Amino acid sequence: MHLTSARRTLVVTAALGLALASAPAVAQPQATASTNAPVKVSLTVKGPDGRLFKGKIKTKGHDVTTATGGTHRCDGTNGGANPSAVPTPTAALDDAARKRHFTWDGTWYASFDDFSVDTIKNVSGGGLAYWNIAVNGTSIPVGGCQFKLSAGDKVAFTWTAF
């Protein structure tokens, strides 16, 4: 009985050693370079009566402050969407607003770990509309503080009626 137990231990140890030795390299932790380098994107804001803003903006993920929502990070790590900070659409809107001197406001939703854009240049979504966020012509599937932007992306905030 003692011999069987020793043999079993030897077999399990050998199998575990073989499994660990042949594990794929991706299982090893790797150092990742910072992905929050500033990128230049094209930003367009379209209200119900036409274009409110259009321009190129340099952005990276950063803390964002709104009158309604307060100050929160908006760097792509929101909701665990990305492992490290990255440029995001809402950060791009915030940078454009500060650099081009217009206002925007958004409510912070802790349950989503993101802002909901409520008002841009005094145009409110309200109960009849919302601000849709699209990148390269496609509505984003996550919040504006969670989506990773790349250099050259076309970001659009569009007032959209229900």
Tab-separated table of N, CA and C in Angstrom:
chain	number	residue	atom	x	y	z
A	1	MET	N	0.830	-1.176	0.000
A	1	MET	CA	0.000	0.000	0.000
A	1	MET	C	0.882	1.250	0.000
A	2	HIS	N	1.964	1.235	0.790
A	2	HIS	CA	2.872	2.374	0.854
A	2	HIS	C	3.536	2.595	-0.503
A	3	LEU	N	3.841	1.516	-1.231
A	3	LEU	CA	4.468	1.590	-2.544
A	3	LEU	C	3.500	2.214	-3.554
A	4	THR	N	2.214	1.872	-3.478
A	4	THR	CA	1.210	2.426	-4.381
A	4	THR	C	1.065	3.928	-4.150
A	5	SER	N	1.045	4.353	-2.903
A	5	SER	CA	0.924	5.766	-2.580
A	5	SER	C	2.140	6.546	-3.064
A	6	ALA	N	3.314	5.969	-2.898
A	6	ALA	CA	4.543	6.631	-3.357
A	6	ALA	C	4.561	6.726	-4.867
A	7	ARG	N	4.118	5.671	-5.547
A	7	ARG	CA	4.067	5.667	-7.007
A	7	ARG	C	3.075	6.722	-7.511
A	8	ARG	N	1.923	6.826	-6.855
A	8	ARG	CA	0.916	7.809	-7.220
A	8	ARG	C	1.477	9.226	-7.061
A	9	THR	N	2.161	9.482	-5.962
A	9	THR	CA	2.763	10.798	-5.718
A	9	THR	C	3.784	11.123	-6.790
A	10	LEU	N	4.595	10.135	-7.161
A	10	LEU	CA	5.613	10.336	-8.189
A	10	LEU	C	4.962	10.655	-9.532
A	11	VAL	N	3.908	9.945	-9.892
A	11	VAL	CA	3.224	10.162	-11.168
A	11	VAL	C	2.573	11.553	-11.193
A	12	VAL	N	1.902	11.936	-10.114
A	12	VAL	CA	1.249	13.245	-10.055
A	12	VAL	C	2.298	14.357	-10.132
A	13	THR	N	3.395	14.204	-9.412
A	13	THR	CA	4.460	15.206	-9.441
A	13	THR	C	5.049	15.342	-10.829
A	14	ALA	N	5.289	14.215	-11.498
A	14	ALA	CA	5.847	14.245	-12.853
A	14	ALA	C	4.867	14.902	-13.823
A	15	ALA	N	3.587	14.583	-13.706
A	15	ALA	CA	2.580	15.159	-14.597
A	15	ALA	C	2.460	16.672	-14.367
A	16	LEU	N	2.477	17.093	-13.120
A	16	LEU	CA	2.391	18.507	-12.813
A	16	LEU	C	3.618	19.247	-13.339
A	17	GLY	N	4.787	18.666	-13.150
A	17	GLY	CA	6.028	19.275	-13.658
A	17	GLY	C	5.999	19.401	-15.163
A	18	LEU	N	5.524	18.371	-15.862
A	18	LEU	CA	5.427	18.397	-17.320
A	18	LEU	C	4.423	19.457	-17.780
A	19	ALA	N	3.288	19.549	-17.087
A	19	ALA	CA	2.274	20.537	-17.452
A	19	ALA	C	2.807	21.959	-17.277
A	20	LEU	N	3.501	22.197	-16.181
A	20	LEU	CA	4.042	23.537	-15.945
A	20	LEU	C	5.156	23.876	-16.926
A	21	ALA	N	5.982	22.898	-17.263
A	21	ALA	CA	7.087	23.141	-18.193
A	21	ALA	C	6.590	23.410	-19.602
A	22	SER	N	5.434	22.846	-19.959
A	22	SER	CA	4.936	23.017	-21.327
A	22	SER	C	3.826	24.066	-21.415
A	23	ALA	N	3.586	24.803	-20.329
A	23	ALA	CA	2.557	25.846	-20.354
A	23	ALA	C	2.935	26.905	-21.380
A	24	PRO	N	1.957	27.448	-22.113
A	24	PRO	CA	2.263	28.455	-23.124
A	24	PRO	C	2.868	29.705	-22.490
A	25	ALA	N	3.669	30.408	-23.286
A	25	ALA	CA	4.360	31.589	-22.802
A	25	ALA	C	3.385	32.684	-22.378
A	26	VAL	N	2.180	32.723	-22.945
A	26	VAL	CA	1.223	33.759	-22.593
A	26	VAL	C	0.768	33.650	-21.146
A	27	ALA	N	0.982	32.502	-20.526
A	27	ALA	CA	0.585	32.344	-19.136
A	27	ALA	C	1.538	33.085	-18.206
A	28	GLN	N	2.703	33.457	-18.705
A	28	GLN	CA	3.679	34.181	-17.898
A	28	GLN	C	3.313	35.654	-17.859
A	29	PRO	N	3.393	36.283	-16.673
A	29	PRO	CA	3.127	37.715	-16.635
A	29	PRO	C	4.169	38.465	-17.450
A	30	GLN	N	3.690	39.439	-18.208
A	30	GLN	CA	4.589	40.209	-19.040
A	30	GLN	C	4.456	41.680	-18.703
A	31	ALA	N	5.563	42.366	-18.748
A	31	ALA	CA	5.529	43.801	-18.537
A	31	ALA	C	4.867	44.441	-19.756
A	32	THR	N	3.931	45.345	-19.496
A	32	THR	CA	3.272	46.022	-20.610
A	32	THR	C	3.713	47.471	-20.642
A	33	ALA	N	3.978	47.937	-21.825
A	33	ALA	CA	4.355	49.331	-21.993
A	33	ALA	C	3.121	50.203	-21.771
A	34	SER	N	3.339	51.426	-21.381
A	34	SER	CA	2.228	52.343	-21.169
A	34	SER	C	1.459	52.514	-22.476
A	35	THR	N	0.151	52.341	-22.403
A	35	THR	CA	-0.688	52.477	-23.591
A	35	THR	C	-1.453	53.796	-23.566
A	36	ASN	N	-1.143	54.647	-22.596
A	36	ASN	CA	-1.869	55.906	-22.471
A	36	ASN	C	-1.110	57.065	-23.105
A	37	ALA	N	-0.368	56.768	-24.152
A	37	ALA	CA	0.309	57.841	-24.878
A	37	ALA	C	-0.756	58.686	-25.584
A	38	PRO	N	-0.567	59.999	-25.628
A	38	PRO	CA	-1.556	60.844	-26.314
A	38	PRO	C	-1.710	60.445	-27.785
A	39	VAL	N	-2.951	60.481	-28.255
A	39	VAL	CA	-3.247	60.217	-29.666
A	39	VAL	C	-4.043	61.394	-30.209
A	40	LYS	N	-3.930	61.616	-31.511
A	40	LYS	CA	-4.720	62.665	-32.162
A	40	LYS	C	-5.903	62.001	-32.848
A	41	VAL	N	-7.102	62.493	-32.540
A	41	VAL	CA	-8.332	61.973	-33.121
A	41	VAL	C	-9.132	63.121	-33.707
A	42	SER	N	-10.060	62.796	-34.588
A	42	SER	CA	-11.019	63.781	-35.105
A	42	SER	C	-12.276	63.667	-34.263
A	43	LEU	N	-12.735	64.785	-33.730
A	43	LEU	CA	-13.921	64.795	-32.882
A	43	LEU	C	-14.994	65.658	-33.524
A	44	THR	N	-16.199	65.106	-33.607
A	44	THR	CA	-17.357	65.832	-34.129
A	44	THR	C	-18.476	65.739	-33.101
A	45	VAL	N	-19.136	66.851	-32.853
A	45	VAL	CA	-20.314	66.879	-31.994
A	45	VAL	C	-21.458	67.412	-32.837
A	46	LYS	N	-22.513	66.599	-32.983
A	46	LYS	CA	-23.667	66.988	-33.796
A	46	LYS	C	-24.896	67.081	-32.919
A	47	GLY	N	-25.480	68.278	-32.859
A	47	GLY	CA	-26.704	68.491	-32.111
A	47	GLY	C	-27.917	68.327	-33.002
A	48	PRO	N	-29.120	68.589	-32.469
A	48	PRO	CA	-30.343	68.425	-33.257
A	48	PRO	C	-30.432	69.422	-34.417
A	49	ASP	N	-29.704	70.529	-34.310
A	49	ASP	CA	-29.754	71.554	-35.363
A	49	ASP	C	-28.459	71.632	-36.165
A	50	GLY	N	-27.618	70.615	-36.070
A	50	GLY	CA	-26.388	70.607	-36.859
A	50	GLY	C	-25.133	70.490	-36.014
A	51	ARG	N	-24.016	70.737	-36.663
A	51	ARG	CA	-22.712	70.554	-36.035
A	51	ARG	C	-22.445	71.611	-34.963
A	52	LEU	N	-22.022	71.124	-33.785
A	52	LEU	CA	-21.668	72.003	-32.676
A	52	LEU	C	-20.150	72.145	-32.540
A	53	PHE	N	-19.424	71.145	-32.998
A	53	PHE	CA	-17.963	71.179	-32.923
A	53	PHE	C	-17.395	70.174	-33.915
A	54	LYS	N	-16.272	70.561	-34.525
A	54	LYS	CA	-15.520	69.633	-35.349
A	54	LYS	C	-14.058	70.072	-35.298
A	55	GLY	N	-13.185	69.118	-34.986
A	55	GLY	CA	-11.769	69.445	-34.946
A	55	GLY	C	-10.925	68.251	-34.544
A	56	LYS	N	-9.635	68.401	-34.720
A	56	LYS	CA	-8.696	67.375	-34.289
A	56	LYS	C	-8.279	67.712	-32.871
A	57	ILE	N	-8.163	66.672	-32.057
A	57	ILE	CA	-7.827	66.878	-30.657
A	57	ILE	C	-6.824	65.822	-30.217
A	58	LYS	N	-5.845	66.233	-29.449
A	58	LYS	CA	-4.878	65.299	-28.873
A	58	LYS	C	-5.386	64.943	-27.486
A	59	THR	N	-5.448	63.659	-27.195
A	59	THR	CA	-6.044	63.222	-25.933
A	59	THR	C	-5.358	61.986	-25.396
A	60	LYS	N	-5.548	61.763	-24.116
A	60	LYS	CA	-5.185	60.510	-23.455
A	60	LYS	C	-6.131	60.339	-22.279
A	61	GLY	N	-6.202	59.144	-21.726
A	61	GLY	CA	-7.085	58.911	-20.591
A	61	GLY	C	-6.656	59.756	-19.401
A	62	HIS	N	-7.643	60.295	-18.664
A	62	HIS	CA	-7.333	61.136	-17.512
A	62	HIS	C	-8.570	61.290	-16.629
A	63	ASP	N	-8.390	61.891	-15.463
A	63	ASP	CA	-9.525	62.195	-14.608
A	63	ASP	C	-10.363	63.279	-15.268
A	64	VAL	N	-11.679	63.115	-15.159
A	64	VAL	CA	-12.625	64.058	-15.753
A	64	VAL	C	-13.508	64.604	-14.636
A	65	THR	N	-13.780	65.902	-14.704
A	65	THR	CA	-14.655	66.540	-13.721
A	65	THR	C	-15.834	67.177	-14.439
A	66	THR	N	-17.052	66.860	-13.984
A	66	THR	CA	-18.250	67.530	-14.489
A	66	THR	C	-19.007	68.119	-13.313
A	67	ALA	N	-19.826	69.127	-13.583
A	67	ALA	CA	-20.593	69.782	-12.525
A	67	ALA	C	-21.535	68.794	-11.837
A	68	THR	N	-22.180	67.951	-12.613
A	68	THR	CA	-23.147	67.009	-12.066
A	68	THR	C	-22.495	65.740	-11.529
A	69	GLY	N	-21.493	65.249	-12.231
A	69	GLY	CA	-20.923	63.943	-11.896
A	69	GLY	C	-19.736	63.943	-10.966
A	70	GLY	N	-19.080	65.098	-10.781
A	70	GLY	CA	-17.890	65.136	-9.943
A	70	GLY	C	-16.651	64.703	-10.712
A	71	THR	N	-15.603	64.325	-9.993
A	71	THR	CA	-14.336	63.934	-10.600
A	71	THR	C	-14.153	62.427	-10.511
A	72	HIS	N	-13.892	61.810	-11.668
A	72	HIS	CA	-13.679	60.357	-11.735
A	72	HIS	C	-12.686	60.061	-12.847
A	73	ARG	N	-12.032	58.921	-12.735
A	73	ARG	CA	-11.091	58.531	-13.792
A	73	ARG	C	-11.882	58.186	-15.052
A	74	CYS	N	-11.272	58.495	-16.184
A	74	CYS	CA	-11.884	58.223	-17.486
A	74	CYS	C	-10.750	57.807	-18.406
A	75	ASP	N	-10.154	56.666	-18.080
A	75	ASP	CA	-8.910	56.267	-18.736
A	75	ASP	C	-8.919	54.848	-19.287
A	76	GLY	N	-10.091	54.337	-19.551
A	76	GLY	CA	-10.171	53.008	-20.149
A	76	GLY	C	-10.097	51.861	-19.166
A	77	THR	N	-9.629	52.118	-17.938
A	77	THR	CA	-9.603	51.055	-16.933
A	77	THR	C	-10.966	50.924	-16.264
A	78	ASN	N	-11.866	51.851	-16.538
A	78	ASN	CA	-13.205	51.831	-15.956
A	78	ASN	C	-13.894	50.505	-16.256
A	79	GLY	N	-14.503	49.948	-15.240
A	79	GLY	CA	-15.224	48.688	-15.406
A	79	GLY	C	-14.324	47.534	-15.813
A	80	GLY	N	-13.018	47.678	-15.651
A	80	GLY	CA	-12.078	46.620	-16.034
A	80	GLY	C	-11.974	46.434	-17.537
A	81	ALA	N	-12.376	47.441	-18.310
A	81	ALA	CA	-12.402	47.310	-19.769
A	81	ALA	C	-11.013	47.113	-20.371
A	82	ASN	N	-9.998	47.760	-19.806
A	82	ASN	CA	-8.624	47.645	-20.296
A	82	ASN	C	-7.702	47.473	-19.090
A	83	PRO	N	-6.616	46.736	-19.246
A	83	PRO	CA	-5.722	46.495	-18.101
A	83	PRO	C	-4.893	47.712	-17.689
A	84	SER	N	-4.731	48.667	-18.578
A	84	SER	CA	-3.991	49.876	-18.236
A	84	SER	C	-4.669	51.068	-18.897
A	85	ALA	N	-4.279	52.257	-18.481
A	85	ALA	CA	-4.904	53.482	-18.970
A	85	ALA	C	-4.704	53.649	-20.476
A	86	VAL	N	-5.762	54.126	-21.140
A	86	VAL	CA	-5.752	54.364	-22.588
A	86	VAL	C	-6.572	55.624	-22.890
A	87	PRO	N	-6.383	56.225	-24.063
A	87	PRO	CA	-7.239	57.345	-24.478
A	87	PRO	C	-8.682	56.864	-24.687
A	88	THR	N	-9.660	57.713	-24.353
A	88	THR	CA	-11.071	57.336	-24.455
A	88	THR	C	-11.893	58.462	-25.105
A	89	PRO	N	-13.081	58.133	-25.635
A	89	PRO	CA	-13.923	59.162	-26.247
A	89	PRO	C	-14.348	60.281	-25.292
A	90	THR	N	-14.740	59.939	-24.067
A	90	THR	CA	-15.171	60.976	-23.136
A	90	THR	C	-13.995	61.851	-22.720
A	91	ALA	N	-12.814	61.275	-22.579
A	91	ALA	CA	-11.622	62.080	-22.290
A	91	ALA	C	-11.340	63.020	-23.459
A	92	ALA	N	-11.557	62.559	-24.691
A	92	ALA	CA	-11.366	63.416	-25.873
A	92	ALA	C	-12.359	64.573	-25.861
A	93	LEU	N	-13.617	64.303	-25.528
A	93	LEU	CA	-14.617	65.369	-25.423
A	93	LEU	C	-14.207	66.370	-24.356
A	94	ASP	N	-13.748	65.871	-23.217
A	94	ASP	CA	-13.326	66.743	-22.125
A	94	ASP	C	-12.135	67.614	-22.544
A	95	ASP	N	-11.161	67.015	-23.219
A	95	ASP	CA	-10.002	67.791	-23.694
A	95	ASP	C	-10.428	68.857	-24.696
A	96	ALA	N	-11.310	68.501	-25.616
A	96	ALA	CA	-11.785	69.475	-26.610
A	96	ALA	C	-12.517	70.625	-25.925
A	97	ALA	N	-13.354	70.296	-24.952
A	97	ALA	CA	-14.117	71.333	-24.249
A	97	ALA	C	-13.183	72.300	-23.525
A	98	ARG	N	-12.155	71.769	-22.871
A	98	ARG	CA	-11.219	72.644	-22.154
A	98	ARG	C	-10.373	73.474	-23.114
A	99	LYS	N	-9.913	72.853	-24.190
A	99	LYS	CA	-9.027	73.559	-25.123
A	99	LYS	C	-9.775	74.536	-26.024
A	100	ARG	N	-11.022	74.216	-26.360
A	100	ARG	CA	-11.788	75.052	-27.290
A	100	ARG	C	-12.878	75.853	-26.579
A	101	HIS	N	-12.863	75.827	-25.262
A	101	HIS	CA	-13.713	76.672	-24.420
A	101	HIS	C	-15.211	76.488	-24.647
A	102	PHE	N	-15.659	75.227	-24.576
A	102	PHE	CA	-17.100	74.995	-24.528
A	102	PHE	C	-17.397	74.073	-23.350
A	103	THR	N	-18.655	73.979	-22.993
A	103	THR	CA	-19.033	73.208	-21.810
A	103	THR	C	-19.671	71.877	-22.192
A	104	TRP	N	-19.552	70.970	-21.259
A	104	TRP	CA	-20.299	69.715	-21.326
A	104	TRP	C	-20.534	69.261	-19.895
A	105	ASP	N	-21.529	68.415	-19.700
A	105	ASP	CA	-21.819	67.895	-18.369
A	105	ASP	C	-22.261	66.449	-18.504
A	106	GLY	N	-22.039	65.694	-17.445
A	106	GLY	CA	-22.443	64.300	-17.444
A	106	GLY	C	-22.675	63.799	-16.037
A	107	THR	N	-23.571	62.860	-15.931
A	107	THR	CA	-23.872	62.204	-14.665
A	107	THR	C	-22.948	61.003	-14.509
A	108	TRP	N	-22.422	60.798	-13.301
A	108	TRP	CA	-21.577	59.647	-13.014
A	108	TRP	C	-22.449	58.517	-12.492
A	109	TYR	N	-22.292	57.333	-13.081
A	109	TYR	CA	-23.005	56.147	-12.619
A	109	TYR	C	-21.988	55.155	-12.076
A	110	ALA	N	-21.929	55.029	-10.756
A	110	ALA	CA	-20.963	54.133	-10.118
A	110	ALA	C	-21.179	52.690	-10.558
A	111	SER	N	-22.431	52.296	-10.782
A	111	SER	CA	-22.716	50.914	-11.174
A	111	SER	C	-22.126	50.575	-12.545
A	112	PHE	N	-21.942	51.586	-13.400
A	112	PHE	CA	-21.326	51.378	-14.713
A	112	PHE	C	-19.872	51.836	-14.735
A	113	ASP	N	-19.447	52.523	-13.655
A	113	ASP	CA	-18.092	53.071	-13.559
A	113	ASP	C	-17.817	53.985	-14.755
A	114	ASP	N	-18.835	54.821	-15.074
A	114	ASP	CA	-18.719	55.668	-16.264
A	114	ASP	C	-19.692	56.848	-16.180
A	115	PHE	N	-19.406	57.831	-17.024
A	115	PHE	CA	-20.285	58.984	-17.168
A	115	PHE	C	-21.331	58.712	-18.234
A	116	SER	N	-22.484	59.351	-18.077
A	116	SER	CA	-23.459	59.471	-19.144
A	116	SER	C	-23.395	60.931	-19.571
A	117	VAL	N	-23.078	61.187	-20.817
A	117	VAL	CA	-23.002	62.571	-21.296
A	117	VAL	C	-24.430	63.099	-21.399
A	118	ASP	N	-24.698	64.179	-20.659
A	118	ASP	CA	-26.041	64.741	-20.616
A	118	ASP	C	-26.187	65.985	-21.483
A	119	THR	N	-25.159	66.851	-21.477
A	119	THR	CA	-25.243	68.146	-22.150
A	119	THR	C	-23.910	68.478	-22.799
A	120	ILE	N	-23.964	68.951	-24.029
A	120	ILE	CA	-22.773	69.476	-24.708
A	120	ILE	C	-23.164	70.814	-25.311
A	121	LYS	N	-22.382	71.841	-25.015
A	121	LYS	CA	-22.644	73.202	-25.520
A	121	LYS	C	-24.091	73.613	-25.269
A	122	ASN	N	-24.571	73.339	-24.070
A	122	ASN	CA	-25.923	73.685	-23.623
A	122	ASN	C	-27.031	72.952	-24.364
A	123	VAL	N	-26.696	71.916	-25.102
A	123	VAL	CA	-27.712	71.081	-25.756
A	123	VAL	C	-27.846	69.814	-24.930
A	124	SER	N	-29.045	69.617	-24.415
A	124	SER	CA	-29.297	68.506	-23.503
A	124	SER	C	-29.984	67.349	-24.206
A	125	GLY	N	-29.611	66.135	-23.792
A	125	GLY	CA	-30.310	64.956	-24.282
A	125	GLY	C	-31.691	64.908	-23.656
A	126	GLY	N	-31.726	64.816	-22.334
A	126	GLY	CA	-32.996	64.816	-21.613
A	126	GLY	C	-33.795	63.547	-21.847
A	127	GLY	N	-35.112	63.632	-21.610
A	127	GLY	CA	-35.990	62.475	-21.717
A	127	GLY	C	-36.312	62.065	-23.137
A	128	LEU	N	-36.048	62.934	-24.113
A	128	LEU	CA	-36.417	62.647	-25.489
A	128	LEU	C	-35.226	62.211	-26.356
A	129	ALA	N	-34.020	62.393	-25.849
A	129	ALA	CA	-32.841	62.102	-26.657
A	129	ALA	C	-31.657	61.757	-25.755
A	130	TYR	N	-30.593	61.294	-26.360
A	130	TYR	CA	-29.360	61.002	-25.632
A	130	TYR	C	-28.185	61.304	-26.558
A	131	TRP	N	-26.994	61.387	-25.970
A	131	TRP	CA	-25.784	61.603	-26.750
A	131	TRP	C	-25.171	60.243	-27.077
A	132	ASN	N	-25.298	59.845	-28.337
A	132	ASN	CA	-24.708	58.591	-28.804
A	132	ASN	C	-23.220	58.824	-29.072
A	133	ILE	N	-22.390	57.851	-28.717
A	133	ILE	CA	-20.955	57.934	-28.980
A	133	ILE	C	-20.606	56.881	-30.018
A	134	ALA	N	-19.978	57.322	-31.116
A	134	ALA	CA	-19.549	56.404	-32.171
A	134	ALA	C	-18.070	56.643	-32.460
A	135	VAL	N	-17.377	55.570	-32.809
A	135	VAL	CA	-15.980	55.662	-33.230
A	135	VAL	C	-15.879	55.001	-34.597
A	136	ASN	N	-15.361	55.748	-35.542
A	136	ASN	CA	-15.225	55.284	-36.923
A	136	ASN	C	-16.555	54.800	-37.494
A	137	GLY	N	-17.635	55.527	-37.141
A	137	GLY	CA	-18.951	55.249	-37.705
A	137	GLY	C	-19.757	54.179	-37.010
A	138	THR	N	-19.232	53.589	-35.936
A	138	THR	CA	-19.939	52.524	-35.232
A	138	THR	C	-20.158	52.909	-33.779
A	139	SER	N	-21.402	52.792	-33.305
A	139	SER	CA	-21.683	53.075	-31.895
A	139	SER	C	-20.824	52.177	-31.019
A	140	ILE	N	-20.267	52.757	-29.963
A	140	ILE	CA	-19.391	51.954	-29.105
A	140	ILE	C	-20.230	51.044	-28.203
A	141	PRO	N	-19.739	49.828	-27.919
A	141	PRO	CA	-20.510	48.870	-27.130
A	141	PRO	C	-20.357	49.032	-25.624
A	142	VAL	N	-19.509	49.975	-25.186
A	142	VAL	CA	-19.262	50.211	-23.763
A	142	VAL	C	-19.340	51.715	-23.523
A	143	GLY	N	-19.102	52.135	-22.303
A	143	GLY	CA	-19.142	53.547	-21.974
A	143	GLY	C	-17.987	54.326	-22.582
A	144	GLY	N	-18.147	55.643	-22.609
A	144	GLY	CA	-17.155	56.524	-23.204
A	144	GLY	C	-15.852	56.627	-22.439
A	145	CYS	N	-15.819	56.146	-21.202
A	145	CYS	CA	-14.571	56.101	-20.425
A	145	CYS	C	-13.958	54.709	-20.473
A	146	GLN	N	-14.562	53.802	-21.236
A	146	GLN	CA	-14.089	52.419	-21.297
A	146	GLN	C	-13.523	52.034	-22.662
A	147	PHE	N	-13.901	52.757	-23.702
A	147	PHE	CA	-13.510	52.405	-25.071
A	147	PHE	C	-12.127	52.949	-25.398
A	148	LYS	N	-11.263	52.116	-25.915
A	148	LYS	CA	-9.896	52.516	-26.251
A	148	LYS	C	-9.845	53.171	-27.630
A	149	LEU	N	-9.304	54.388	-27.669
A	149	LEU	CA	-9.102	55.090	-28.935
A	149	LEU	C	-7.695	54.843	-29.461
A	150	SER	N	-7.571	54.896	-30.774
A	150	SER	CA	-6.273	54.806	-31.449
A	150	SER	C	-6.071	56.075	-32.269
A	151	ALA	N	-4.817	56.361	-32.578
A	151	ALA	CA	-4.500	57.538	-33.390
A	151	ALA	C	-5.287	57.488	-34.700
A	152	GLY	N	-5.864	58.624	-35.077
A	152	GLY	CA	-6.600	58.721	-36.331
A	152	GLY	C	-8.069	58.356	-36.246
A	153	ASP	N	-8.527	57.861	-35.098
A	153	ASP	CA	-9.943	57.510	-34.966
A	153	ASP	C	-10.825	58.736	-35.177
A	154	LYS	N	-12.029	58.467	-35.682
A	154	LYS	CA	-13.042	59.501	-35.852
A	154	LYS	C	-14.098	59.290	-34.779
A	155	VAL	N	-14.163	60.220	-33.834
A	155	VAL	CA	-15.071	60.125	-32.694
A	155	VAL	C	-16.233	61.081	-32.921
A	156	ALA	N	-17.460	60.590	-32.731
A	156	ALA	CA	-18.636	61.442	-32.904
A	156	ALA	C	-19.574	61.306	-31.711
A	157	PHE	N	-19.973	62.437	-31.166
A	157	PHE	CA	-21.032	62.514	-30.176
A	157	PHE	C	-22.222	63.097	-30.927
A	158	THR	N	-23.295	62.322	-31.027
A	158	THR	CA	-24.441	62.734	-31.832
A	158	THR	C	-25.713	62.721	-30.994
A	159	TRP	N	-26.403	63.859	-30.961
A	159	TRP	CA	-27.682	63.970	-30.283
A	159	TRP	C	-28.648	63.060	-31.032
A	160	THR	N	-29.225	62.095	-30.326
A	160	THR	CA	-30.047	61.077	-30.954
A	160	THR	C	-31.393	60.989	-30.246
A	161	ALA	N	-32.476	61.215	-30.984
A	161	ALA	CA	-33.821	61.149	-30.408
A	161	ALA	C	-34.238	59.699	-30.243
A	162	PHE	N	-35.036	59.464	-29.192
A	162	PHE	CA	-35.573	58.117	-28.954
A	162	PHE	C	-36.664	57.811	-29.928
